[in-house]
PDB file of C-alpha atoms in Angstrom:
ATOM      1  CA  MET A  22       0.427  -0.113  -0.004  1.00  0.00           C
ATOM      2  CA  THR A  23       1.373   3.348  -1.235  1.00  0.00           C
ATOM      3  CA  GLU A  24       1.852   6.333   1.597  1.00  0.00           C
ATOM      4  CA  LEU A  25      -0.717   8.182   0.491  1.00  0.00           C
ATOM      5  CA  ALA A  26      -3.445   4.992   0.661  1.00  0.00           C
ATOM      6  CA  GLY A  27      -1.939   4.029   3.828  1.00  0.00           C
ATOM      7  CA  ARG A  28      -2.648   7.450   5.371  1.00  0.00           C
ATOM      8  CA  PHE A  29      -6.231   7.410   3.170  1.00  0.00           C
ATOM      9  CA  ARG A  30      -7.205   4.097   5.013  1.00  0.00           C
ATOM     10  CA  SER A  31      -6.336   4.847   8.793  1.00  0.00           C
ATOM     11  CA  ALA A  32      -8.070   7.949   8.916  1.00  0.00           C
ATOM     12  CA  ILE A  33     -11.207   6.914   7.862  1.00  0.00           C
ATOM     13  CA  ASP A  34     -10.398   4.084  11.090  1.00  0.00           C
ATOM     14  CA  ALA A  35     -10.275   7.025  12.506  1.00  0.00           C
ATOM     15  CA  LEU A  36     -13.256   8.875  11.705  1.00  0.00           C
ATOM     16  CA  ASN A  37     -14.925   5.261  12.873  1.00  0.00           C
ATOM     17  CA  ALA A  38     -13.499   4.747  15.972  1.00  0.00           C
ATOM     18  CA  ARG A  39     -13.116   8.650  17.036  1.00  0.00           C
ATOM     19  CA  GLY A  40     -15.608  10.594  15.129  1.00  0.00           C
ATOM     20  CA  LEU A  41     -15.064  14.405  15.300  1.00  0.00           C
ATOM     21  CA  ASP A  42     -12.540  14.013  17.659  1.00  0.00           C
ATOM     22  CA  ALA A  43     -10.163  12.416  14.145  1.00  0.00           C
ATOM     23  CA  LEU A  44     -12.066  14.798  11.741  1.00  0.00           C
ATOM     24  CA  ASP A  45      -8.810  16.733  11.348  1.00  0.00           C
ATOM     25  CA  GLU A  46      -6.994  14.189  10.475  1.00  0.00           C
ATOM     26  CA  LEU A  47      -9.442  13.579   7.641  1.00  0.00           C
ATOM     27  CA  LEU A  48      -8.882  17.165   6.530  1.00  0.00           C
ATOM     28  CA  ALA A  49      -5.187  17.345   6.790  1.00  0.00           C
ATOM     29  CA  LEU A  50      -5.226  15.242   3.238  1.00  0.00           C
ATOM     30  CA  TYR A  51      -6.859  17.357   1.699  1.00  0.00           C
ATOM     31  CA  ASP A  52      -6.380  20.667  -0.093  1.00  0.00           C
ATOM     32  CA  ALA A  53      -7.403  24.365   0.703  1.00  0.00           C
ATOM     33  CA  ALA A  54      -9.142  24.482  -3.018  1.00  0.00           C
ATOM     34  CA  VAL A  55     -10.405  20.473  -2.879  1.00  0.00           C
ATOM     35  CA  VAL A  56     -14.177  19.867  -4.867  1.00  0.00           C
ATOM     36  CA  PHE A  57     -16.192  17.151  -3.876  1.00  0.00           C
ATOM     37  CA  GLU A  58     -19.095  15.940  -5.778  1.00  0.00           C
ATOM     38  CA  ASP A  59     -21.202  12.794  -4.415  1.00  0.00           C
ATOM     39  CA  PRO A  60     -25.041  11.973  -6.172  1.00  0.00           C
ATOM     40  CA  MET A  61     -26.454  14.643  -3.598  1.00  0.00           C
ATOM     41  CA  GLN A  62     -24.163  17.988  -3.780  1.00  0.00           C
ATOM     42  CA  LYS A  63     -21.077  19.494  -5.312  1.00  0.00           C
ATOM     43  CA  ILE A  64     -18.794  21.645  -2.326  1.00  0.00           C
ATOM     44  CA  GLU A  65     -15.593  24.055  -3.002  1.00  0.00           C
ATOM     45  CA  GLY A  66     -12.989  24.404  -0.332  1.00  0.00           C
ATOM     46  CA  ILE A  67     -11.425  22.329   2.788  1.00  0.00           C
ATOM     47  CA  GLU A  68     -14.024  24.507   4.865  1.00  0.00           C
ATOM     48  CA  ALA A  69     -17.329  23.055   3.341  1.00  0.00           C
ATOM     49  CA  PHE A  70     -15.838  19.478   3.077  1.00  0.00           C
ATOM     50  CA  ALA A  71     -14.883  19.914   7.014  1.00  0.00           C
ATOM     51  CA  GLU A  72     -18.477  21.256   7.174  1.00  0.00           C
ATOM     52  CA  LEU A  73     -20.038  18.332   5.306  1.00  0.00           C
ATOM     53  CA  ASN A  74     -18.275  16.187   7.368  1.00  0.00           C
ATOM     54  CA  ARG A  75     -19.037  17.892  11.279  1.00  0.00           C
ATOM     55  CA  LYS A  76     -22.835  17.623   9.370  1.00  0.00           C
ATOM     56  CA  MET A  77     -23.293  14.289   8.900  1.00  0.00           C
ATOM     57  CA  ILE A  78     -20.807  13.079  12.074  1.00  0.00           C
ATOM     58  CA  ALA A  79     -23.039  14.903  14.309  1.00  0.00           C
ATOM     59  CA  HIS A  80     -26.241  13.835  12.502  1.00  0.00           C
ATOM     60  CA  ALA A  81     -25.506  10.180  13.346  1.00  0.00           C
ATOM     61  CA  ARG A  82     -26.560   7.902  15.935  1.00  0.00           C
ATOM     62  CA  SER A  83     -24.236   6.025  14.764  1.00  0.00           C
ATOM     63  CA  LEU A  84     -22.009   5.932  11.633  1.00  0.00           C
ATOM     64  CA  ARG A  85     -19.177   3.925   9.713  1.00  0.00           C
ATOM     65  CA  PHE A  86     -17.613   3.607   6.479  1.00  0.00           C
ATOM     66  CA  ASP A  87     -16.093   0.196   6.438  1.00  0.00           C
ATOM     67  CA  VAL A  88     -12.740   0.752   3.847  1.00  0.00           C
ATOM     68  CA  HIS A  89     -12.787  -2.590   1.198  1.00  0.00           C
ATOM     69  CA  GLU A  90     -10.543  -2.262  -1.462  1.00  0.00           C
ATOM     70  CA  VAL A  91      -7.068   0.818  -1.573  1.00  0.00           C
ATOM     71  CA  VAL A  92      -5.306   1.700  -4.691  1.00  0.00           C
ATOM     72  CA  GLU A  93      -3.255   4.315  -5.550  1.00  0.00           C
ATOM     73  CA  GLN A  94      -1.696   4.631  -9.162  1.00  0.00           C
ATOM     74  CA  ASN A  95      -0.533   8.324 -10.861  1.00  0.00           C
ATOM     75  CA  GLU A  96      -1.733  10.403  -8.387  1.00  0.00           C
ATOM     76  CA  GLN A  97      -5.308   9.191  -8.178  1.00  0.00           C
ATOM     77  CA  LEU A  98      -6.628   7.177  -5.176  1.00  0.00           C
ATOM     78  CA  PHE A  99      -9.493   4.821  -5.867  1.00  0.00           C
ATOM     79  CA  ALA A 100     -11.127   2.934  -2.876  1.00  0.00           C
ATOM     80  CA  THR A 101     -14.801   1.040  -2.420  1.00  0.00           C
ATOM     81  CA  TRP A 102     -16.352   1.075   0.639  1.00  0.00           C
ATOM     82  CA  THR A 103     -19.799   0.197   2.341  1.00  0.00           C
ATOM     83  CA  LEU A 104     -21.331   3.604   5.141  1.00  0.00           C
ATOM     84  CA  HIS A 105     -23.113   2.240   7.789  1.00  0.00           C
ATOM     85  CA  TYR A 106     -25.265   4.910   8.587  1.00  0.00           C
ATOM     86  CA  ALA A 107     -27.921   5.587  11.290  1.00  0.00           C
ATOM     87  CA  PRO A 108     -29.732   8.874  11.342  1.00  0.00           C
ATOM     88  CA  ARG A 109     -30.706  10.359  14.934  1.00  0.00           C
ATOM     89  CA  LEU A 110     -34.163   9.834  13.194  1.00  0.00           C
ATOM     90  CA  GLY A 111     -34.878   7.069  11.215  1.00  0.00           C
ATOM     91  CA  PRO A 112     -33.939   4.213   9.998  1.00  0.00           C
ATOM     92  CA  SER A 113     -30.442   2.393   9.237  1.00  0.00           C
ATOM     93  CA  MET A 114     -28.684   2.808   6.138  1.00  0.00           C
ATOM     94  CA  LYS A 115     -26.364   0.447   3.783  1.00  0.00           C
ATOM     95  CA  ILE A 116     -24.674   2.218   1.373  1.00  0.00           C
ATOM     96  CA  GLY A 117     -22.301   0.820  -0.799  1.00  0.00           C
ATOM     97  CA  GLY A 118     -20.195   2.437  -3.090  1.00  0.00           C
ATOM     98  CA  ALA A 119     -17.204   4.101  -4.501  1.00  0.00           C
ATOM     99  CA  THR A 120     -14.428   6.631  -4.307  1.00  0.00           C
ATOM    100  CA  HIS A 121     -12.304   8.145  -6.923  1.00  0.00           C
ATOM    101  CA  VAL A 122      -9.706  11.311  -5.873  1.00  0.00           C
ATOM    102  CA  ARG A 123      -7.146  13.371  -7.792  1.00  0.00           C
ATOM    103  CA  VAL A 124      -3.835  13.910  -6.207  1.00  0.00           C
ATOM    104  CA  ARG A 125      -1.887  17.338  -6.627  1.00  0.00           C
ATOM    105  CA  ASP A 126       1.722  17.240  -4.213  1.00  0.00           C
ATOM    106  CA  GLY A 127       0.744  15.022  -2.260  1.00  0.00           C
ATOM    107  CA  ARG A 128      -2.956  16.480  -1.015  1.00  0.00           C
ATOM    108  CA  ILE A 129      -6.088  15.404  -2.033  1.00  0.00           C
ATOM    109  CA  VAL A 130      -7.322  18.167  -4.881  1.00  0.00           C
ATOM    110  CA  GLU A 131     -10.481  16.225  -6.378  1.00  0.00           C
ATOM    111  CA  HIS A 132     -12.928  13.593  -3.989  1.00  0.00           C
ATOM    112  CA  ARG A 133     -15.758  12.240  -5.820  1.00  0.00           C
ATOM    113  CA  ASP A 134     -17.878   9.552  -3.883  1.00  0.00           C
ATOM    114  CA  TYR A 135     -20.726   7.414  -5.972  1.00  0.00           C
ATOM    115  CA  TRP A 136     -22.993   5.642  -4.629  1.00  0.00           C
ATOM    116  CA  ASP A 137     -26.858   5.349  -5.627  1.00  0.00           C
ATOM    117  CA  LEU A 138     -29.148   7.778  -4.168  1.00  0.00           C
ATOM    118  CA  MET A 139     -32.459   6.014  -5.120  1.00  0.00           C
ATOM    119  CA  SER A 140     -31.830   2.152  -3.991  1.00  0.00           C
ATOM    120  CA  SER A 141     -30.400   4.141  -0.301  1.00  0.00           C
ATOM    121  CA  VAL A 142     -33.623   5.706  -0.340  1.00  0.00           C
ATOM    122  CA  VAL A 143     -35.709   3.604  -1.761  1.00  0.00           C
ATOM    123  CA  ASP A 144     -34.157   0.681   0.993  1.00  0.00           C
ATOM    124  CA  VAL A 145     -35.725   2.451   4.042  1.00  0.00           C
ATOM    125  CA  ILE A 146     -38.803   3.135   2.860  1.00  0.00           C
ATOM    126  CA  PRO A 147     -41.715  -0.097   3.449  1.00  0.00           C
ATOM    127  CA  GLY A 148     -42.444  -1.585   0.745  1.00  0.00           C
ATOM    128  CA  ALA A 149     -40.493   0.752  -1.513  1.00  0.00           C
ATOM    129  CA  SER A 150     -38.488  -1.640  -2.672  1.00  0.00           C
ATOM    130  CA  ARG A 151     -40.427  -4.177  -4.298  1.00  0.00           C
ATOM    131  CA  VAL A 152     -42.315  -1.358  -6.724  1.00  0.00           C
ATOM    132  CA  TYR A 153     -38.616   0.551  -7.353  1.00  0.00           C
ATOM    133  CA  LYS A 154     -37.414  -3.221  -8.750  1.00  0.00           C
ATOM    134  CA  SER A 155     -40.855  -3.875 -10.133  1.00  0.00           C
ATOM    135  CA  VAL A 156     -40.956  -0.342 -12.443  1.00  0.00           C
ATOM    136  CA  MET A 157     -36.578  -1.121 -13.459  1.00  0.00           C
ATOM    137  CA  ALA A 158     -37.207  -4.716 -14.108  1.00  0.00           C
ATOM    138  CA  ARG A 159     -39.435  -2.764 -16.945  1.00  0.00           C
ATOM    139  CA  PHE A 160     -36.038  -0.767 -18.544  1.00  0.00           C
ATOM    140  CA  VAL A 161     -33.665  -3.479 -17.889  1.00  0.00           C
TER     141      VAL A 161
END
């Protein structure tokens, strides 16, 4: 495992163990002008990225990322993961996803998470999963 890949995995492990108290370890990997994007939003800058993570952690009953694979090549890092997230109110969620980051001068400058927004929402609404799968079967 390369240095950045190891530091990335260690920062996620620390976040899992200590929550907000470990957020600075994760943020230390990122450039001040980082661009973060996922299926719900696109944000720019380390302060906005930090606030996003603070809110996610603060609004959780429990939160854990299981990182499965981390591969680093040509100033890019790819990771696969499962997020186990229980908001303060509402049902727990289990979301599988992948992360692609671009690195410049040893810092993450772009971070993009890929996960299925519709399935993650539908899976926690009683009966919705059956309807969603039925609709999707018509298109596949």
